[in-house]
Coordinates of N, CA and C in Angstrom, one line a residue:
M1 N 11.6 -3.2 16.8 CA 11.5 -4.5 16.2 C 11.8 -3.3 14.4
R2 N 12.6 -4.2 14.0 CA 12.9 -3.5 12.4 C 11.7 -4.9 11.6
W3 N 11.0 -4.5 11.0 CA 10.2 -3.9 9.2 C 10.9 -4.0 7.9
T4 N 10.2 -4.7 7.4 CA 10.9 -4.4 6.1 C 9.3 -4.9 5.3
A5 N 9.3 -3.7 4.3 CA 7.8 -2.9 4.0 C 7.2 -3.4 2.4
I6 N 7.2 -4.6 1.9 CA 6.6 -4.5 0.8 C 5.6 -3.8 -0.2
V7 N 5.9 -3.4 -1.5 CA 5.4 -2.5 -2.1 C 5.3 -2.5 -3.0
P8 N 3.5 -3.5 -3.4 CA 3.5 -4.4 -4.9 C 4.0 -2.9 -6.0
Y9 N 3.6 -3.1 -7.2 CA 3.0 -1.7 -8.2 C 3.5 -2.0 -9.6
K10 N 2.3 -1.3 -10.3 CA 2.0 -1.9 -12.1 C 2.5 -0.7 -12.8
A11 N 3.8 -1.0 -13.2 CA 4.0 0.0 -14.3 C 3.7 -0.4 -15.9
N12 N 3.3 -0.4 -16.6 CA 2.5 -0.5 -17.7 C 1.5 0.0 -18.1
S13 N 0.7 -0.2 -19.1 CA -0.6 0.8 -20.0 C -1.5 0.8 -19.7
L14 N -1.6 -0.6 -18.1 CA -2.5 -0.8 -17.7 C -2.4 0.6 -16.4
V15 N -1.8 0.9 -15.4 CA -1.9 1.9 -14.5 C -2.7 3.1 -14.3
K16 N -3.3 2.4 -12.6 CA -4.2 3.5 -13.3 C -5.2 3.6 -13.6
S17 N -5.9 2.4 -14.3 CA -5.9 2.6 -15.7 C -7.6 3.4 -15.3
R18 N -8.5 3.7 -14.4 CA -9.6 3.6 -14.0 C -9.8 4.9 -13.8
L19 N -8.4 6.0 -14.3 CA -8.4 7.0 -14.6 C -8.1 7.3 -16.2
A20 N -8.0 6.5 -16.8 CA -8.0 7.2 -18.3 C -8.6 7.2 -18.9
P21 N -9.9 7.4 -18.9 CA -10.9 9.0 -18.8 C -10.6 10.0 -19.1
V22 N -10.4 10.4 -18.0 CA -9.8 11.8 -17.4 C -8.1 12.2 -17.5
L23 N -7.1 11.3 -17.3 CA -5.8 11.4 -17.6 C -5.0 10.5 -18.7
D24 N -4.2 11.0 -19.3 CA -3.6 10.3 -21.0 C -2.8 8.7 -20.3
R25 N -2.2 7.8 -20.8 CA -0.7 7.3 -20.7 C -0.2 7.6 -20.2
E26 N 0.5 8.3 -20.5 CA 2.4 9.3 -20.2 C 1.3 10.1 -18.2
D27 N 0.4 10.5 -18.0 CA 0.0 11.4 -17.3 C 0.0 10.1 -16.0
R28 N -0.7 8.8 -15.8 CA -1.6 8.7 -15.0 C -0.5 7.9 -14.4
N29 N 1.4 7.0 -15.2 CA 2.2 6.8 -15.6 C 2.7 8.1 -14.3
R30 N 3.3 8.9 -14.4 CA 3.6 10.4 -13.9 C 3.0 10.2 -12.5
L31 N 1.9 10.1 -12.6 CA 0.8 10.2 -10.8 C 1.4 9.6 -10.1
A32 N 1.7 7.8 -11.0 CA 2.0 6.1 -9.9 C 3.4 6.5 -10.1
T33 N 4.0 7.3 -11.0 CA 5.2 7.6 -9.9 C 5.5 8.7 -8.8
T34 N 5.1 9.6 -9.4 CA 4.9 10.1 -8.0 C 4.1 10.4 -6.9
L35 N 3.3 9.4 -6.6 CA 2.6 8.9 -5.9 C 3.9 7.6 -5.4
L36 N 4.6 6.5 -5.9 CA 5.1 6.0 -5.2 C 6.6 6.4 -4.5
A37 N 7.5 7.5 -5.3 CA 8.2 8.0 -4.4 C 7.9 9.2 -3.2
H38 N 6.5 9.5 -3.0 CA 6.6 10.0 -2.1 C 6.5 8.6 -0.7
L39 N 5.5 8.0 -1.3 CA 4.8 6.3 0.0 C 7.0 6.2 0.6
Q40 N 7.8 6.2 -1.1 CA 9.5 5.9 -0.3 C 9.6 6.3 0.6
E41 N 9.9 8.3 0.3 CA 9.9 9.0 1.3 C 9.7 8.8 2.3
T42 N 8.7 8.9 2.1 CA 7.8 8.0 3.5 C 7.9 7.0 4.7
L43 N 8.5 5.8 3.9 CA 9.0 4.9 4.2 C 10.6 5.1 5.3
S44 N 11.6 5.7 4.5 CA 12.7 6.4 4.7 C 13.0 6.6 5.8
R45 N 11.7 7.2 6.2 CA 11.3 8.6 7.9 C 11.3 7.6 9.2
C46 N 10.6 6.4 8.6 CA 9.6 5.8 9.5 C 10.9 4.6 10.2
S47 N 11.6 4.9 11.3 CA 12.9 3.9 11.9 C 13.3 3.3 11.7
R48 N 11.6 3.0 12.1 CA 11.4 1.4 12.8 C 11.1 0.3 11.4
I49 N 11.3 1.7 9.8 CA 11.5 0.1 8.7 C 13.1 0.2 8.4
D50 N 13.2 -1.1 8.4 CA 14.4 -1.3 7.7 C 15.1 -1.5 6.9
R51 N 14.0 -2.3 5.8 CA 14.0 -2.2 4.4 C 13.2 -1.9 3.3
C52 N 13.2 -1.7 2.5 CA 12.2 -1.5 1.6 C 12.2 -3.1 -0.1
L53 N 10.6 -3.1 -0.5 CA 11.2 -3.3 -1.2 C 10.2 -3.8 -2.5
L54 N 10.0 -3.5 -3.5 CA 9.5 -3.2 -4.2 C 9.4 -4.2 -5.3
V55 N 7.7 -4.5 -5.9 CA 7.8 -5.9 -6.0 C 7.1 -5.5 -7.4
S56 N 7.2 -5.8 -8.5 CA 7.2 -5.1 -10.0 C 7.3 -6.3 -11.0
K57 N 7.0 -6.2 -12.0 CA 7.1 -6.7 -13.4 C 9.0 -6.0 -13.6
E58 N 9.3 -5.1 -14.1 CA 10.1 -3.9 -14.1 C 10.1 -3.0 -12.8
R59 N 11.8 -2.7 -12.4 CA 12.0 -1.3 -12.1 C 12.1 -0.7 -12.7
C60 N 11.8 0.6 -11.8 CA 11.1 2.0 -11.2 C 12.4 2.4 -11.2
S61 N 12.2 3.5 -12.2 CA 13.7 5.1 -11.9 C 13.2 5.2 -10.6
V62 N 12.2 5.4 -10.0 CA 12.0 6.5 -8.7 C 13.0 5.6 -7.5
W63 N 12.4 4.0 -7.3 CA 12.4 3.7 -6.4 C 14.3 2.8 -6.1
A64 N 15.0 3.4 -5.2 CA 16.1 3.4 -4.1 C 16.4 2.0 -3.9
G65 N 15.0 1.0 -3.2 CA 15.0 0.0 -2.7 C 15.3 -1.6 -3.3
D66 N 15.1 -2.2 -2.3 CA 15.8 -3.2 -3.5 C 14.0 -4.0 -4.5
W67 N 14.4 -4.7 -5.0 CA 13.6 -5.0 -5.7 C 13.0 -6.6 -6.1
L68 N 12.1 -6.8 -6.3 CA 11.8 -8.8 -6.9 C 11.0 -8.6 -8.1
R69 N 11.4 -9.3 -9.0 CA 10.7 -9.5 -10.0 C 9.0 -9.9 -9.6
D70 N 8.0 -9.4 -10.5 CA 6.8 -9.8 -10.1 C 6.4 -11.2 -11.2
P71 N 6.6 -12.5 -10.6 CA 6.5 -14.3 -10.9 C 5.6 -13.8 -12.2
G72 N 4.5 -13.2 -12.1 CA 3.7 -12.8 -13.1 C 2.1 -14.0 -13.1
R73 N 2.0 -13.6 -11.7 CA 0.6 -14.9 -11.5 C -0.2 -13.7 -10.9
G74 N 0.6 -12.5 -10.7 CA -1.2 -12.1 -10.2 C -0.7 -11.1 -8.5
L75 N -1.7 -10.9 -8.5 CA -0.4 -9.5 -7.2 C -0.7 -10.3 -5.8
N76 N -1.5 -11.5 -5.4 CA -1.3 -11.7 -4.0 C -0.5 -12.5 -4.1
A77 N -0.1 -13.6 -5.3 CA 1.3 -14.7 -5.7 C 2.2 -13.1 -5.3
A78 N 2.4 -12.5 -6.7 CA 3.3 -11.8 -6.7 C 3.7 -11.4 -5.1
L79 N 3.3 -11.1 -4.0 CA 3.1 -10.6 -2.6 C 3.1 -11.0 -2.0
E80 N 2.4 -13.0 -1.6 CA 3.6 -13.9 -1.6 C 4.7 -14.4 -1.7
A81 N 5.6 -14.3 -2.5 CA 6.9 -14.6 -3.0 C 8.1 -13.6 -1.9
G82 N 7.0 -11.9 -2.3 CA 7.6 -11.0 -1.6 C 8.4 -11.3 0.3
A83 N 6.7 -11.9 0.5 CA 7.0 -11.7 1.7 C 7.8 -13.3 2.8
E84 N 8.0 -14.7 1.5 CA 9.0 -15.2 1.5 C 10.5 -15.1 1.4
M85 N 10.1 -14.2 1.6 CA 11.5 -13.6 0.7 C 12.2 -12.5 1.8
A86 N 11.4 -11.6 2.3 CA 11.6 -10.9 3.7 C 11.8 -11.6 4.6
G87 N 10.4 -12.8 5.8 CA 10.5 -13.0 6.4 C 9.0 -11.7 6.9
R88 N 9.2 -11.9 8.8 CA 8.7 -11.3 9.7 C 9.5 -10.6 10.3
P89 N 9.2 -9.4 11.2 CA 7.6 -8.6 10.5 C 8.2 -7.9 9.4
L90 N 6.1 -7.1 8.7 CA 6.1 -7.5 7.2 C 5.5 -6.5 7.7
L91 N 5.4 -4.9 6.5 CA 3.9 -4.5 6.5 C 3.7 -4.3 4.9
V92 N 2.9 -4.5 4.4 CA 2.6 -5.0 2.6 C 1.4 -3.5 2.8
I93 N 2.5 -2.6 2.1 CA 1.6 -1.2 1.7 C 1.2 -0.8 0.1
H94 N 0.1 -0.3 -0.1 CA -0.7 0.1 -2.0 C 0.8 1.5 -1.5
G95 N 1.3 1.6 -2.8 CA 1.6 3.2 -3.2 C 1.1 3.7 -4.3
D96 N 0.5 3.7 -3.5 CA -0.6 4.7 -4.5 C -2.2 6.4 -3.1
L97 N -1.5 5.4 -1.9 CA -1.6 6.4 -0.6 C -0.6 8.0 -0.9
P98 N -1.5 9.3 -1.5 CA -0.9 10.7 -1.1 C -0.9 11.6 0.3
L99 N -1.5 10.0 1.4 CA -1.1 12.2 2.4 C -1.0 10.3 3.4
V100 N -0.4 9.0 3.1 CA 0.4 8.8 4.2 C 1.8 9.4 5.3
T101 N 1.8 8.9 6.4 CA 2.4 9.8 7.1 C 3.8 8.6 7.7
P102 N 5.1 8.9 7.6 CA 5.2 7.8 9.0 C 4.6 7.9 10.1
D103 N 3.6 9.4 10.7 CA 3.2 9.3 12.1 C 1.6 7.6 11.5
D104 N 1.2 7.9 10.9 CA 0.5 6.9 10.3 C 0.4 5.1 10.1
L105 N 2.2 5.5 9.6 CA 2.6 3.8 9.6 C 2.9 3.6 10.8
N106 N 3.4 4.3 11.9 CA 4.0 3.8 13.3 C 2.8 3.2 14.0
A107 N 1.5 4.4 13.8 CA 0.3 3.8 14.4 C -0.1 2.4 14.2
L108 N -0.2 2.2 12.5 CA -0.2 0.5 12.0 C 0.4 0.0 13.6
L109 N 1.8 0.0 12.6 CA 3.3 -1.1 13.8 C 3.2 -0.8 14.8
D110 N 2.5 0.0 15.3 CA 2.2 -0.2 17.2 C 1.1 -1.2 17.2
V111 N -0.1 -1.3 16.2 CA -0.9 -1.7 16.7 C -0.8 -3.8 16.0
A112 N 0.2 -4.0 15.4 CA 0.5 -5.0 14.8 C 1.8 -5.6 15.9
E113 N 2.5 -4.7 16.6 CA 3.2 -5.4 17.8 C 2.6 -6.0 18.6
R114 N 1.3 -5.4 19.2 CA 0.7 -5.5 20.2 C -0.5 -6.0 20.2
E115 N -1.4 -6.2 18.7 CA -1.8 -8.1 18.2 C -1.0 -8.9 17.6
G116 N -0.4 -9.1 16.8 CA 0.0 -9.8 16.2 C -0.3 -9.2 14.9
I117 N -1.2 -8.6 14.2 CA -1.3 -7.9 12.7 C -2.4 -6.8 13.1
A118 N -3.0 -6.1 12.0 CA -2.6 -4.8 11.7 C -3.4 -4.4 10.5
I119 N -4.4 -3.8 9.5 CA -5.0 -4.0 8.6 C -5.4 -1.8 8.3
A120 N -5.3 -1.7 7.1 CA -5.7 -0.7 7.2 C -6.7 -0.7 6.5
P121 N -8.1 -0.6 6.1 CA -8.7 -0.8 5.0 C -8.7 1.5 4.5
D122 N -9.4 1.1 2.9 CA -9.4 2.3 2.2 C -10.8 2.9 2.6
R123 N -11.3 4.1 1.5 CA -12.3 4.5 2.2 C -13.0 4.2 3.0
H124 N -14.1 3.4 1.1 CA -15.3 3.4 1.2 C -15.0 1.3 2.4
E125 N -14.0 1.5 3.1 CA -14.5 -0.1 4.2 C -14.3 -1.1 3.3
T126 N -13.4 -1.4 1.8 CA -14.0 -2.1 1.0 C -12.6 -3.4 1.0
G127 N -12.1 -2.2 0.5 CA -10.4 -3.2 0.2 C -9.8 -2.3 1.3
T128 N -8.4 -3.1 0.5 CA -7.3 -3.1 1.8 C -5.7 -2.1 1.6
N129 N -5.5 -1.1 1.9 CA -4.5 -1.1 1.4 C -3.2 -0.7 2.4
A130 N -3.0 -1.4 3.4 CA -1.9 -1.7 3.9 C -2.3 -3.1 4.7
V131 N -1.7 -4.1 5.2 CA -1.4 -4.7 6.4 C 0.5 -5.2 6.6
A132 N 0.4 -4.8 8.0 CA 1.4 -4.4 8.7 C 1.3 -6.2 9.7
L133 N 2.0 -7.7 9.8 CA 2.5 -8.8 10.3 C 3.8 -8.7 10.7
C134 N 2.6 -9.2 12.5 CA 4.7 -9.6 13.4 C 4.4 -10.4 13.7
D135 N 3.6 -11.3 13.9 CA 3.5 -12.9 14.1 C 4.2 -14.1 13.6
N136 N 3.6 -15.1 13.4 CA 4.0 -15.8 13.1 C 2.0 -16.7 12.1
R137 N 1.8 -16.6 12.9 CA 0.2 -16.0 11.7 C -0.2 -17.2 10.6
T138 N -0.5 -17.7 10.0 CA -0.8 -18.0 8.4 C -1.5 -17.3 8.2
F139 N -1.1 -16.6 7.0 CA -2.3 -14.5 6.5 C -1.8 -15.1 4.9
S140 N -3.5 -15.3 4.2 CA -3.1 -15.5 2.5 C -3.4 -13.8 2.3
F141 N -2.7 -13.5 2.0 CA -2.9 -12.0 1.5 C -4.3 -12.0 0.2
M142 N -5.2 -11.5 0.2 CA -5.9 -11.4 -0.9 C -6.5 -10.2 -1.6
F143 N -5.9 -9.3 -1.6 CA -5.8 -7.7 -2.1 C -6.5 -8.4 -4.0
G144 N -7.3 -7.2 -3.7 CA -8.7 -6.9 -4.6 C -9.8 -7.1 -4.3
R145 N -11.0 -7.0 -5.3 CA -12.5 -6.5 -5.0 C -12.9 -7.5 -3.1
D146 N -12.9 -6.5 -2.7 CA -13.4 -6.5 -1.0 C -12.3 -7.4 -0.1
S147 N -11.6 -7.3 -0.9 CA -10.6 -7.5 0.2 C -10.3 -7.5 1.4
K148 N -11.4 -6.3 2.3 CA -11.2 -6.1 3.7 C -11.6 -7.4 4.2
M149 N -12.9 -8.2 4.0 CA -14.2 -8.8 4.2 C -12.7 -10.0 4.1
L150 N -12.7 -10.4 2.7 CA -11.7 -11.2 3.3 C -10.3 -11.5 3.7
H151 N -10.1 -10.4 4.5 CA -8.9 -10.4 5.4 C -9.2 -11.0 6.3
L152 N -10.3 -10.1 6.8 CA -11.5 -10.6 7.6 C -12.2 -12.0 8.2
K153 N -11.9 -12.3 8.0 CA -12.3 -13.8 7.8 C -11.6 -14.6 8.0
Q154 N -9.8 -14.5 8.1 CA -9.7 -15.5 8.5 C -9.0 -14.9 9.7
L155 N -9.0 -13.7 10.0 CA -9.3 -13.3 11.4 C -10.6 -13.5 12.2
H156 N -11.2 -14.6 12.2 CA -12.1 -15.0 12.6 C -12.2 -14.5 14.3
N157 N -11.1 -15.5 15.2 CA -11.0 -15.4 15.7 C -10.7 -13.5 17.0
L158 N -10.8 -13.0 16.0 CA -10.5 -11.8 16.7 C -11.8 -10.6 16.5
R159 N -11.0 -9.3 16.9 CA -12.1 -8.5 17.7 C -11.4 -7.8 15.6
P160 N -12.5 -7.3 14.8 CA -11.4 -6.4 13.9 C -11.5 -4.8 14.9
C161 N -12.1 -4.5 16.3 CA -11.8 -3.1 17.0 C -10.2 -3.2 16.9
D162 N -10.0 -4.5 17.5 CA -8.2 -3.9 18.6 C -7.2 -4.2 16.7
F163 N -7.8 -4.6 15.7 CA -6.3 -4.3 14.3 C -6.8 -3.6 13.5
I164 N -7.5 -3.3 13.4 CA -8.1 -1.9 12.3 C -7.4 -0.7 12.9
V165 N -7.1 -0.3 11.5 CA -6.2 1.1 12.5 C -6.8 2.4 10.5
N166 N -7.7 2.7 11.2 CA -8.6 3.9 10.2 C -7.7 4.8 10.3
R167 N -7.0 6.1 9.3 CA -6.4 6.8 8.9 C -6.5 7.4 7.5
L168 N -7.1 8.6 7.3 CA -6.9 9.7 6.6 C -5.9 9.0 5.3
G169 N -4.5 8.7 6.1 CA -3.4 8.3 5.2 C -2.9 7.9 4.4
F170 N -3.8 6.2 5.0 CA -4.4 5.0 5.1 C -5.5 5.3 3.6
Q171 N -6.6 5.6 4.1 CA -8.2 6.1 3.2 C -8.2 6.0 1.6
L172 N -7.2 6.9 1.3 CA -7.3 7.4 0.7 C -6.1 7.9 0.3
D173 N -6.5 6.0 -1.6 CA -5.9 5.7 -2.6 C -5.8 6.7 -4.0
C174 N -5.4 6.8 -4.8 CA -5.8 7.4 -6.4 C -6.3 6.9 -6.9
D175 N -7.3 6.1 -7.4 CA -8.0 5.9 -8.1 C -8.5 6.1 -9.1
T176 N -9.5 7.0 -8.7 CA -10.4 7.3 -9.5 C -10.2 9.0 -9.4
P177 N -10.2 9.9 -10.3 CA -10.9 11.0 -10.6 C -11.7 12.1 -8.7
Q178 N -12.3 11.1 -9.2 CA -13.5 11.4 -6.6 C -11.6 11.8 -5.7
D179 N -10.8 10.4 -6.3 CA -9.9 10.3 -5.3 C -8.9 11.6 -4.7
I180 N -8.1 12.2 -6.6 CA -7.7 12.8 -6.7 C -8.4 14.6 -5.5
E181 N -9.7 14.0 -6.7 CA -10.1 15.6 -5.4 C -10.3 15.4 -4.5
I182 N -10.2 14.9 -3.6 CA -10.4 14.7 -2.3 C -8.7 14.6 -1.1
A183 N -7.9 13.6 -2.8 CA -6.2 14.5 -1.9 C -6.5 16.2 -2.3
K184 N -6.7 16.1 -3.5 CA -6.7 18.1 -2.8 C -7.0 18.7 -2.1
E185 N -7.9 17.9 -1.7 CA -9.1 18.9 -0.7 C -9.0 19.3 0.5
S186 N -7.9 17.6 0.7 CA -7.3 17.1 1.7 C -5.8 17.8 2.5
G187 N -5.3 18.4 1.6 CA -3.9 18.7 1.6 C -2.9 18.7 0.6
W188 N -3.5 18.1 -0.9 CA -2.2 17.1 -0.9 C -1.8 17.5 -2.0
S189 N -0.1 18.6 -1.2 CA 0.1 19.9 -2.6 C -0.1 19.4 -4.3
R190 N 0.1 18.0 -4.6 CA 1.2 17.6 -5.7 C -0.5 17.0 -6.6
A191 N -1.3 17.7 -6.0 CA -2.6 17.3 -6.1 C -3.1 17.7 -7.8
S192 N -2.6 19.5 -8.2 CA -3.0 20.2 -8.8 C -1.4 19.9 -10.5
E193 N -1.0 18.8 -10.0 CA -0.5 18.8 -11.5 C -0.8 17.6 -11.8
F194 N -1.6 17.3 -12.0 CA -2.8 16.4 -12.4 C -4.1 16.4 -12.9
P195 N -4.3 17.4 -13.2 CA -5.6 18.5 -13.7 C -6.5 17.2 -14.9
L196 N -8.3 17.4 -13.9 CA -8.6 16.3 -14.3 C -9.2 17.2 -15.1

């Protein structure tokens, strides 16, 4: 099965705003592009992913895949536009996962191919860092606060243990200083480039 990956990306003064107390705008932008480049390289090493589509307000110099301009109606509307363009099977994955590996991607896609959908929550078990959709079920993206719960509500007829994928590569996103410290402790080699 040939998958399309959609990656939402924020490239402006608000990028990684929760890190503003410890990193200036230039360092936050550098962190975001470093993480995005890592994700693109990881996606390229997953043989099941045929196409990568960045959804953002502007092109990003480190992204070599396809690009779709964010229509400016919010993250979920941007992802819906990307999903409409890409079709299924579809992987939506955030670009700030320093530890994600091709093995993580394959584990998620395996579950989606078996169950029709797979969801990878963040380490707090409240957010969602990736969704893989394989079948033609109706599904609305609900990324943002409490997205895991909002996504699960749409899947009330399924048992979460069948389609939730808990792997460190998906759980750890870099939104806070603590996240960067955990990434460093977990072996992210580039963490030292962003001293807190």
